[in-house]
């Protein structure tokens, strides 16, 4: 059984060397404990992270084999499809804006609206806001300037369009490049800590304007070095932002999910109905409603309808138990268009180190030193949607071969080597015995390892192009193999929007009064989330929220 596991990004903000071993061991299959506010919401989950087998004859999307997919669980859906009667409304409020959801996008939207003089209410489904990462990115903020970082934005957007197979809306990417620095500077300006030295580059790679010449040696994976760390643990950010919002005049209501949008006869969204402890309450919104409700990881029906079985990861790294697609469904109910199916999922490999990988046929299948999303997709494409990563008993000494200046951003060397030899790993004194434990063809597996060792000695991967000077031999028994799936962070398909974050209908016409920000919005990603464009998601959250305040406050 493969269970939900601790977010690596949450680990980044709090772990030292000692806790790193335990935390990274969890990345090999141990489930996290929920505490405090998370527990009450976790109690609503009907399923744990148990693996499920998808029968090809019963799949919504065709598959060619039985595959295992990870069930994040079934959350408590807040969306109400049937019209809520006026007689069921226990209270009515008149405001300018209601922001639905208090993650990074909702926080930014509520703050920006309030600072533009709008009477703003923020409602959150869970008993606290939710942050999985203490990072921010972009290409042109004062933080990037502080660290001397410059970027070829034409090359950046070219990569972005290749990542989305030219299915994404280029205007959204252009808007991101034009405005991200302004939005990030605004966002950072609200924190108590204004020492720019305390906002380091996540991947400590230095300055490389032409990343294609340098990223092989400086990044943890082949990625744009655009991500920056915030000087706060991820678990503290929801509380910090709540204080900032309250100081700006935002009224915050927790455990108060949005359930249904209200529209007039012309189709304009005029308000939203929420559910408090007292019952249904209606907000009449003079300016608009903002959906910032996250994804649909905990809505199994939506996952089955919108995602290929092979795309659903073998395990999930999320504690956002309230993410049941409520905003998606509310928008669709009033005529919103969404990304066409199948929709993408943001993915990581379970193991971030570029260890040697083989599939269930005993064969290598990819250059392991790739952006996380690309490696995760390669894993999902294998028979059974899994692989094995392989190390030998000398990994403590050999890991320096693959250790880059940025590898420590997610934990110390000891944590990574311990994860590769954890209790989840298969262990054998010979390669033949290891293959039998893995239940892979012995001859193919042994030939794959011998081929790798020969190329490592020569310093060149002639099969897949792994950096030759980073290749480490597998020749010191005992040997270890760990079964690996792709990890899901969140869904990445949503309601179509324009550069002003206005939700679009099926004719690509804005629905008056309705806005979307963050993961609930779409139009940018296809097949996968582009991890090589580091921290695009969190920066987009910030930018979209900032933009909505500008638009509604104009």
Coordinates of C-alpha atoms in Angstrom, one line a residue:
X1 CA 0.0 0.0 0.0
X2 CA 1.2 3.4 -0.9
X3 CA -0.1 6.2 1.4
X4 CA -0.3 9.9 1.5
X5 CA 3.1 11.3 2.5
X6 CA 4.5 14.5 4.0
X7 CA 5.0 17.3 1.5
X8 CA 8.7 17.8 0.6
X9 CA 7.9 21.5 0.5
X10 CA 6.5 21.5 4.0
X11 CA 9.7 19.6 5.1
X12 CA 11.9 22.3 3.5
X13 CA 10.6 24.9 5.8
X14 CA 11.1 23.1 9.1
X15 CA 13.5 20.2 8.9
X16 CA 17.0 20.0 10.1
X17 CA 19.4 17.1 9.6
X18 CA 17.9 14.9 12.2
X19 CA 14.3 15.5 11.2
X20 CA 15.3 15.3 7.6
X21 CA 16.0 11.6 7.8
X22 CA 12.6 10.9 9.2
X23 CA 10.8 13.3 6.8
X24 CA 12.5 11.9 3.7
X25 CA 11.9 8.4 4.9
X26 CA 8.3 9.3 4.8
X27 CA 8.8 10.2 1.1
X28 CA 9.2 6.4 0.6
X29 CA 5.8 5.6 1.9
X30 CA 5.0 6.6 5.4
X31 CA 1.8 8.6 6.0
X32 CA 2.0 11.9 7.9
X33 CA 0.0 12.6 11.0
X34 CA -2.5 15.4 11.0
X35 CA -2.6 17.9 13.8
X36 CA -4.8 20.7 15.0
X37 CA -7.0 22.2 12.4
X38 CA -6.0 19.6 9.8
X39 CA -7.5 16.8 11.9
X40 CA -11.1 18.0 11.9
X41 CA -11.0 18.2 8.2
X42 CA -9.1 14.9 7.9
X43 CA -12.0 13.3 9.8
X44 CA -14.2 14.0 6.8
X45 CA -12.0 12.0 4.5
X46 CA -13.7 8.8 3.5
X47 CA -10.6 7.0 2.2
X48 CA -6.9 6.9 3.0
X49 CA -4.2 6.8 0.4
X50 CA -4.8 3.2 -0.5
X51 CA -3.9 2.0 -4.0
X52 CA -6.7 1.2 -6.4
X53 CA -6.5 -0.9 -9.6
X54 CA -8.1 0.5 -12.7
X55 CA -9.7 -2.1 -14.9
X56 CA -9.3 -1.1 -18.5
X57 CA -12.9 -2.1 -19.3
X58 CA -14.3 0.2 -16.6
X59 CA -12.1 3.3 -17.0
X60 CA -13.7 6.5 -18.2
X61 CA -10.5 7.2 -20.2
X62 CA -9.1 4.2 -22.2
X63 CA -6.1 2.4 -20.8
X64 CA -4.2 -0.5 -22.3
X65 CA -3.5 -2.4 -19.0
X66 CA -4.5 -2.6 -15.4
X67 CA -2.7 0.1 -13.5
X68 CA -2.5 1.2 -10.0
X69 CA -3.6 4.7 -9.1
X70 CA -3.4 6.4 -5.7
X71 CA -6.6 7.5 -3.9
X72 CA -6.0 10.7 -2.1
X73 CA -9.3 10.2 -0.4
X74 CA -12.8 11.5 -0.7
X75 CA -13.3 14.9 0.8
X76 CA -16.5 16.6 1.9
X77 CA -18.0 18.4 -1.1
X78 CA -19.4 21.9 -0.4
X79 CA -20.8 22.6 -3.9
X80 CA -24.7 22.5 -4.0
X81 CA -26.0 21.8 -7.5
X82 CA -29.8 22.3 -6.8
X83 CA -30.8 26.0 -6.4
X84 CA -30.8 27.0 -2.7
X85 CA -34.2 28.5 -1.9
X86 CA -34.4 31.9 -0.4
X87 CA -36.3 30.4 2.5
X88 CA -33.2 28.4 3.4
X89 CA -31.0 31.6 3.7
X90 CA -30.5 32.5 7.4
X91 CA -28.6 35.7 6.7
X92 CA -27.9 38.1 3.9
X93 CA -24.9 40.5 3.6
X94 CA -24.0 43.3 1.2
X95 CA -20.3 43.6 0.4
X96 CA -18.1 44.5 -2.6
X97 CA -16.1 41.3 -3.0
X98 CA -16.1 37.8 -1.6
X99 CA -13.0 35.7 -2.0
X100 CA -13.6 32.0 -1.8
X101 CA -10.6 30.2 -0.4
X102 CA -7.6 31.2 1.6
X103 CA -4.5 29.7 0.0
X104 CA -1.8 31.8 -1.6
X105 CA -4.1 32.9 -4.5
X106 CA -7.0 33.8 -2.2
X107 CA -4.8 35.6 0.3
X108 CA -3.3 37.7 -2.5
X109 CA -6.8 38.5 -4.0
X110 CA -8.3 39.5 -0.7
X111 CA -5.4 41.6 0.3
X112 CA -5.3 43.4 -3.1
X113 CA -9.0 44.0 -3.1
X114 CA -9.0 45.5 0.4
X115 CA -6.0 47.7 -0.4
X116 CA -8.0 49.1 -3.3
X117 CA -10.7 50.2 -0.9
X118 CA -13.2 47.4 -1.4
X119 CA -15.3 45.9 1.3
X120 CA -13.8 42.4 1.2
X121 CA -14.8 39.1 2.9
X122 CA -12.8 35.9 2.6
X123 CA -14.4 32.6 3.3
X124 CA -12.4 29.4 3.8
X125 CA -13.7 25.9 3.8
X126 CA -11.2 24.5 6.3
X127 CA -10.5 25.8 9.8
X128 CA -7.3 27.5 8.6
X129 CA -5.7 28.6 5.4
X130 CA -3.4 26.2 3.5
X131 CA 0.2 26.6 2.3
X132 CA 2.3 23.8 1.0
X133 CA 5.4 25.8 0.2
X134 CA 7.3 28.8 1.5
X135 CA 8.6 29.9 -1.9
X136 CA 7.9 32.6 -4.5
X137 CA 9.4 33.0 -7.9
X138 CA 9.1 35.1 -11.1
X139 CA 11.7 36.7 -13.3
X140 CA 11.9 40.4 -12.5
X141 CA 11.3 41.1 -8.8
X142 CA 13.7 43.2 -6.7
X143 CA 14.7 39.9 -5.1
X144 CA 15.9 38.6 -8.4
X145 CA 17.7 41.8 -9.0
X146 CA 19.2 41.7 -5.6
X147 CA 20.8 38.3 -6.4
X148 CA 21.9 39.5 -9.8
X149 CA 19.6 37.2 -11.7
X150 CA 18.6 38.0 -15.3
X151 CA 16.7 35.8 -17.7
X152 CA 16.2 35.3 -21.4
X153 CA 12.4 35.7 -21.3
X154 CA 12.0 34.7 -24.9
X155 CA 13.7 31.4 -24.1
X156 CA 11.6 31.1 -21.0
X157 CA 8.3 31.5 -22.8
X158 CA 9.5 29.2 -25.6
X159 CA 10.1 26.5 -23.0
X160 CA 6.6 27.2 -21.5
X161 CA 4.9 26.7 -24.8
X162 CA 6.7 23.5 -25.5
X163 CA 5.8 22.2 -22.0
X164 CA 2.1 22.9 -22.7
X165 CA 2.4 21.6 -26.3
X166 CA 1.2 25.0 -27.5
X167 CA -2.2 24.3 -25.9
X168 CA -1.8 27.1 -23.3
X169 CA -2.9 30.6 -23.7
X170 CA 0.3 32.6 -24.6
X171 CA -1.3 35.8 -23.4
X172 CA -1.4 34.5 -19.9
X173 CA 2.3 33.7 -20.1
X174 CA 3.1 37.1 -21.5
X175 CA 1.1 38.8 -18.7
X176 CA 3.1 36.7 -16.2
X177 CA 6.4 37.9 -17.6
X178 CA 5.3 41.5 -17.8
X179 CA 3.8 41.8 -14.3
X180 CA 5.3 39.1 -12.0
X181 CA 8.0 41.3 -10.6
X182 CA 5.6 44.1 -9.7
X183 CA 3.3 41.6 -8.0
X184 CA 6.1 39.8 -6.1
X185 CA 7.5 43.1 -4.8
X186 CA 4.0 44.1 -3.6
X187 CA 3.6 40.7 -1.9
X188 CA 7.0 40.7 -0.2
X189 CA 6.5 44.2 1.0
X190 CA 3.9 43.1 3.5
X191 CA 6.2 40.9 5.6
X192 CA 8.0 42.1 8.7
X193 CA 11.4 40.8 7.4
X194 CA 12.6 43.2 4.6
X195 CA 16.2 42.0 4.6
X196 CA 16.6 40.8 1.0
X197 CA 19.5 38.5 2.0
X198 CA 16.9 36.4 4.0
X199 CA 15.1 35.6 0.7
X200 CA 17.7 33.3 -1.0
X201 CA 17.4 31.5 -4.3
X202 CA 15.9 28.1 -3.6
X203 CA 18.4 26.5 -5.9
X204 CA 21.7 28.0 -4.8
X205 CA 23.1 28.1 -8.3
X206 CA 24.3 31.6 -8.8
X207 CA 23.8 33.7 -11.9
X208 CA 23.5 32.0 -15.2
X209 CA 21.6 34.2 -17.7
X210 CA 21.8 31.5 -20.4
X211 CA 20.6 28.6 -18.3
X212 CA 21.1 26.1 -21.1
X213 CA 24.9 26.4 -20.8
X214 CA 25.0 26.1 -17.0
X215 CA 22.0 24.4 -15.5
X216 CA 23.3 20.9 -15.8
X217 CA 25.8 21.7 -13.0
X218 CA 24.0 24.1 -10.9
X219 CA 20.3 23.1 -10.5
X220 CA 18.9 20.2 -8.6
X221 CA 17.2 19.2 -11.8
X222 CA 17.2 20.8 -15.3
X223 CA 15.2 23.9 -14.4
X224 CA 15.1 27.7 -14.5
X225 CA 16.6 29.1 -11.4
X226 CA 13.7 31.4 -10.6
X227 CA 12.5 30.2 -7.2
X228 CA 13.2 32.0 -3.9
X229 CA 12.7 30.9 -0.3
X230 CA 10.6 33.0 2.1
X231 CA 12.1 33.4 5.5
X232 CA 9.2 31.6 7.2
X233 CA 8.2 28.0 7.6
X234 CA 5.3 26.9 5.3
X235 CA 3.2 26.0 8.3
X236 CA 3.4 29.6 9.6
X237 CA 2.4 31.4 6.4
X238 CA -1.4 30.9 6.7
X239 CA -1.3 32.6 10.1
X240 CA 1.0 35.4 9.0
X241 CA -1.1 36.2 6.0
X242 CA -4.3 36.1 8.1
X243 CA -2.8 38.8 10.3
X244 CA -1.9 40.9 7.2
X245 CA -5.4 40.5 5.8
X246 CA -7.1 41.5 9.0
X247 CA -4.9 44.5 9.3
X248 CA -5.9 45.5 5.8
X249 CA -9.6 45.3 6.8
X250 CA -10.5 41.9 5.3
X251 CA -13.2 40.0 7.2
X252 CA -12.1 36.3 7.4
X253 CA -14.6 33.4 8.0
X254 CA -13.2 29.9 8.5
X255 CA -15.1 26.7 8.3
X256 CA -17.5 28.5 6.0
X257 CA -17.3 27.0 2.5
X258 CA -18.7 28.6 -0.6
X259 CA -21.5 26.4 -2.0
X260 CA -23.2 28.2 -4.9
X261 CA -22.9 31.3 -7.1
X262 CA -25.8 33.7 -7.5
X263 CA -26.5 35.1 -11.0
X264 CA -29.1 37.5 -12.4
X265 CA -31.2 37.0 -15.5
X266 CA -28.4 38.4 -17.7
X267 CA -25.9 35.9 -16.4
X268 CA -24.0 38.4 -14.3
X269 CA -22.7 36.8 -11.1
X270 CA -24.1 39.0 -8.3
X271 CA -23.2 37.0 -5.2
X272 CA -22.4 33.7 -3.5
X273 CA -24.0 31.5 -1.0
X274 CA -21.8 30.1 1.8
X275 CA -22.6 27.6 4.6
X276 CA -21.7 28.6 8.1
X277 CA -22.5 26.8 11.4
X278 CA -25.9 28.7 11.4
X279 CA -26.8 27.6 7.9
X280 CA -26.8 29.1 4.4
X281 CA -25.8 32.7 4.1
X282 CA -25.9 34.9 1.0
X283 CA -23.5 37.6 0.1
X284 CA -24.6 40.2 -2.4
X285 CA -21.4 41.3 -4.1
X286 CA -21.4 44.7 -5.8
X287 CA -18.0 44.1 -7.5
X288 CA -17.6 40.4 -7.9
X289 CA -16.9 36.9 -6.6
X290 CA -13.4 35.5 -6.6
X291 CA -12.9 31.7 -6.8
X292 CA -9.6 30.6 -5.2
X293 CA -10.8 27.2 -4.1
X294 CA -7.8 25.1 -5.2
X295 CA -8.0 21.8 -7.1
X296 CA -10.1 18.6 -6.9
X297 CA -7.6 16.1 -5.5
X298 CA -10.1 14.8 -3.0
X299 CA -13.0 14.4 -5.4
X300 CA -12.7 10.9 -6.9
X301 CA -15.5 11.4 -9.4
X302 CA -13.9 14.5 -10.8
X303 CA -10.5 12.8 -11.1
X304 CA -12.0 9.9 -13.0
X305 CA -13.9 12.2 -15.3
X306 CA -11.1 14.7 -16.0
X307 CA -7.8 12.8 -15.8
X308 CA -6.5 9.7 -17.6
X309 CA -6.0 6.8 -15.1
X310 CA -2.3 6.7 -16.1
X311 CA -2.0 10.4 -15.1
X312 CA -3.4 9.9 -11.6
X313 CA -0.3 9.5 -9.4
X314 CA 0.5 6.5 -7.3
X315 CA 0.6 8.6 -4.2
X316 CA -0.3 12.1 -3.2
X317 CA 1.6 14.8 -1.3
X318 CA -1.2 17.1 -0.1
X319 CA -3.0 18.0 3.1
X320 CA -5.5 20.3 1.4
X321 CA -8.4 18.0 2.3
X322 CA -10.9 20.6 1.3
X323 CA -9.9 20.5 -2.3
X324 CA -13.0 18.9 -3.8
X325 CA -13.4 21.0 -6.9
X326 CA -16.1 23.2 -5.4
X327 CA -15.0 26.3 -7.3
X328 CA -14.8 24.3 -10.6
X329 CA -18.3 23.1 -10.1
X330 CA -19.7 26.5 -9.1
X331 CA -18.2 28.1 -12.1
X332 CA -19.4 25.4 -14.5
X333 CA -22.9 25.8 -13.1
X334 CA -23.0 29.4 -14.3
X335 CA -21.6 28.7 -17.7
X336 CA -17.9 28.8 -17.2
X337 CA -15.6 26.9 -19.7
X338 CA -12.8 24.8 -18.4
X339 CA -9.6 23.2 -19.7
X340 CA -10.6 20.3 -22.0
X341 CA -10.2 16.8 -20.7
X342 CA -7.9 15.0 -19.9
X343 CA -6.6 17.7 -17.5
X344 CA -3.1 17.6 -16.1
X345 CA -1.8 17.0 -12.6
X346 CA 1.2 18.6 -10.9
X347 CA 3.7 15.7 -10.4
X348 CA 7.0 14.9 -8.7
X349 CA 8.9 11.6 -8.7
X350 CA 8.8 10.1 -5.2
X351 CA 12.6 10.2 -5.2
X352 CA 14.1 13.6 -6.2
X353 CA 17.7 12.4 -6.6
X354 CA 18.7 11.3 -10.1
X355 CA 19.4 7.7 -9.1
X356 CA 19.5 5.0 -11.8
X357 CA 16.0 3.9 -12.7
X358 CA 14.6 0.8 -14.4
X359 CA 11.0 -0.3 -15.2
X360 CA 9.3 -3.6 -14.5
X361 CA 10.9 -5.0 -17.6
X362 CA 14.3 -4.4 -16.0
X363 CA 15.3 -1.7 -18.5
X364 CA 16.3 1.9 -18.2
X365 CA 13.9 4.3 -19.9
X366 CA 14.9 7.9 -19.4
X367 CA 17.7 10.3 -18.6
X368 CA 17.1 10.4 -14.8
X369 CA 18.5 14.0 -14.5
X370 CA 15.4 15.8 -15.7
X371 CA 12.8 18.3 -14.4
X372 CA 10.7 16.6 -11.8
X373 CA 7.5 16.8 -13.9
X374 CA 9.2 15.3 -16.9
X375 CA 10.7 12.4 -14.9
X376 CA 7.3 11.8 -13.2
X377 CA 5.7 11.6 -16.6
X378 CA 8.3 9.1 -17.8
X379 CA 7.6 7.0 -14.7
X380 CA 3.9 7.1 -15.4
X381 CA 4.5 6.0 -19.0
X382 CA 6.1 2.7 -17.9
X383 CA 4.2 -0.6 -17.6
X384 CA 2.3 -0.5 -14.4
X385 CA 3.0 3.3 -14.0
X386 CA 6.0 2.7 -11.7
X387 CA 9.7 2.1 -11.7
X388 CA 12.6 1.1 -9.3
X389 CA 15.5 3.3 -8.4
X390 CA 18.7 1.5 -7.7
X391 CA 21.7 2.2 -5.4
X392 CA 24.5 0.1 -3.9
X393 CA 26.0 0.0 -0.5
X394 CA 28.6 2.7 -1.3
X395 CA 26.0 5.3 -1.9
X396 CA 27.2 7.4 1.0
X397 CA 30.5 7.9 -0.8
X398 CA 29.2 8.0 -4.3
X399 CA 26.4 10.5 -3.9
X400 CA 28.9 13.3 -4.4
X401 CA 28.8 12.4 -8.1
X402 CA 25.2 13.6 -8.4
X403 CA 25.3 16.2 -5.6
X404 CA 24.8 19.7 -7.0
X405 CA 25.0 23.1 -5.3
X406 CA 21.2 23.0 -5.0
X407 CA 20.7 19.4 -3.8
X408 CA 20.6 20.4 -0.1
X409 CA 17.5 22.6 -0.6
X410 CA 15.3 19.6 0.2
X411 CA 17.5 17.9 2.8
X412 CA 21.1 16.8 3.7
X413 CA 22.9 14.0 1.9
X414 CA 22.3 11.6 4.8
X415 CA 18.6 12.0 4.3
X416 CA 18.7 11.1 0.6
X417 CA 20.9 8.1 1.1
X418 CA 18.8 6.9 4.0
X419 CA 15.7 7.2 1.8
X420 CA 17.3 5.0 -0.8
X421 CA 18.0 2.3 1.8
X422 CA 14.9 2.6 3.9
X423 CA 12.7 -0.3 5.0
X424 CA 10.8 0.1 1.8
X425 CA 13.8 -0.9 -0.3
X426 CA 14.5 -4.4 -1.5
X427 CA 18.0 -5.6 -0.6
X428 CA 20.1 -8.3 -2.0
X429 CA 23.8 -9.4 -2.2
X430 CA 23.7 -10.0 -6.0
X431 CA 22.0 -8.3 -8.9
X432 CA 20.4 -11.5 -9.8
X433 CA 18.8 -11.9 -6.4
X434 CA 17.7 -8.3 -6.4
X435 CA 16.0 -8.8 -9.8
X436 CA 14.1 -11.8 -8.4
X437 CA 12.9 -9.7 -5.4
X438 CA 11.8 -6.9 -7.8
X439 CA 10.0 -9.5 -10.0
X440 CA 11.7 -8.2 -13.1
X441 CA 13.5 -10.2 -15.9
X442 CA 16.8 -11.2 -14.4
X443 CA 18.9 -11.1 -17.6
X444 CA 17.5 -7.8 -18.7
X445 CA 18.1 -6.2 -15.3
X446 CA 21.6 -7.4 -15.0
X447 CA 22.4 -6.3 -18.5
X448 CA 21.0 -2.8 -17.8
X449 CA 23.2 -2.4 -14.7
X450 CA 26.3 -3.8 -16.5
X451 CA 25.6 -1.4 -19.4
X452 CA 25.3 1.5 -17.0
X453 CA 28.5 0.6 -15.3
X454 CA 30.4 0.4 -18.6
X455 CA 29.2 3.8 -19.7
X456 CA 29.9 5.3 -16.2
X457 CA 33.5 4.1 -16.5
X458 CA 33.7 5.8 -19.9
X459 CA 32.1 8.9 -18.6
X460 CA 29.3 9.0 -21.3
X461 CA 25.7 7.9 -21.3
X462 CA 25.3 6.8 -24.9
X463 CA 21.7 5.6 -24.4
X464 CA 19.9 8.6 -22.8
X465 CA 22.4 11.4 -22.3
X466 CA 22.7 11.5 -18.5
X467 CA 25.6 13.8 -17.6
X468 CA 28.6 11.6 -18.0
X469 CA 30.6 13.0 -15.1
X470 CA 27.7 12.4 -12.7
X471 CA 27.3 8.7 -13.5
X472 CA 28.1 6.5 -10.4
X473 CA 28.6 2.8 -10.8
X474 CA 26.4 0.2 -9.2
X475 CA 29.0 -2.4 -8.1
X476 CA 29.2 -2.6 -4.3
X477 CA 26.9 -5.1 -2.7
X478 CA 24.5 -5.2 -1.1
X479 CA 22.2 -3.6 -3.7
X480 CA 19.0 -1.7 -3.1
X481 CA 15.9 -1.2 -5.2
X482 CA 12.9 0.9 -4.2
X483 CA 9.6 0.8 -6.1
X484 CA 8.6 4.4 -7.1
X485 CA 5.4 6.0 -8.4
X486 CA 4.8 9.6 -9.4
X487 CA 3.6 11.8 -6.5
X488 CA 0.7 14.2 -7.0
X489 CA 0.8 17.6 -5.6
X490 CA -2.4 19.0 -7.0
X491 CA -4.6 19.0 -10.0
X492 CA -3.6 21.6 -12.7
X493 CA -6.7 22.1 -14.8
X494 CA -9.4 24.7 -14.2
X495 CA -11.7 27.4 -15.4
X496 CA -10.6 29.4 -18.4
X497 CA -9.6 33.0 -17.6
X498 CA -8.2 36.0 -19.4
X499 CA -5.3 38.2 -18.3
X500 CA -7.7 40.1 -15.9
X501 CA -8.6 36.8 -14.3
X502 CA -12.2 37.1 -15.5
X503 CA -13.7 33.7 -15.9
X504 CA -14.7 32.9 -19.5
X505 CA -17.7 31.1 -20.9
X506 CA -17.7 28.6 -23.7
X507 CA -17.6 31.5 -26.3
X508 CA -14.5 32.9 -24.5
X509 CA -16.6 35.8 -23.3
X510 CA -16.0 37.0 -19.7
X511 CA -18.7 36.2 -17.2
X512 CA -19.4 39.5 -15.6
X513 CA -18.7 39.5 -11.9
X514 CA -16.8 36.2 -11.7
X515 CA -13.0 35.9 -11.3
X516 CA -10.7 33.0 -10.6
X517 CA -7.2 32.8 -9.2
X518 CA -4.7 30.0 -8.6
X519 CA -5.2 26.3 -9.2
X520 CA -9.0 26.6 -9.9
X521 CA -8.1 28.6 -13.0
X522 CA -6.9 27.1 -16.2
X523 CA -5.7 28.0 -19.6
X524 CA -1.9 27.5 -19.1
X525 CA -1.0 23.8 -18.7
X526 CA -1.5 20.7 -20.8
X527 CA -0.5 17.1 -20.0
X528 CA 1.7 18.3 -17.1
X529 CA 2.7 21.2 -14.8
X530 CA 6.1 22.6 -15.9
X531 CA 8.4 22.1 -13.0
X532 CA 11.3 23.4 -15.1
X533 CA 9.7 26.8 -14.8
X534 CA 10.4 26.9 -11.1
X535 CA 7.8 28.2 -8.8
X536 CA 5.5 29.3 -11.6
X537 CA 2.4 28.1 -9.6
X538 CA 3.0 30.1 -6.4
X539 CA 4.1 33.2 -8.4
X540 CA 1.0 32.9 -10.6
X541 CA -1.2 32.8 -7.4
X542 CA 0.4 36.0 -6.2
X543 CA 0.1 37.7 -9.6
X544 CA -3.5 36.7 -10.2
X545 CA -4.6 37.9 -6.7
X546 CA -2.8 41.2 -7.2
X547 CA -4.4 41.6 -10.6
X548 CA -7.9 41.0 -9.4
X549 CA -7.6 43.8 -6.8
X550 CA -6.4 46.2 -9.5
X551 CA -9.2 45.3 -11.9
X552 CA -12.0 45.5 -9.3
X553 CA -10.6 48.6 -7.6
X554 CA -10.2 50.5 -10.9

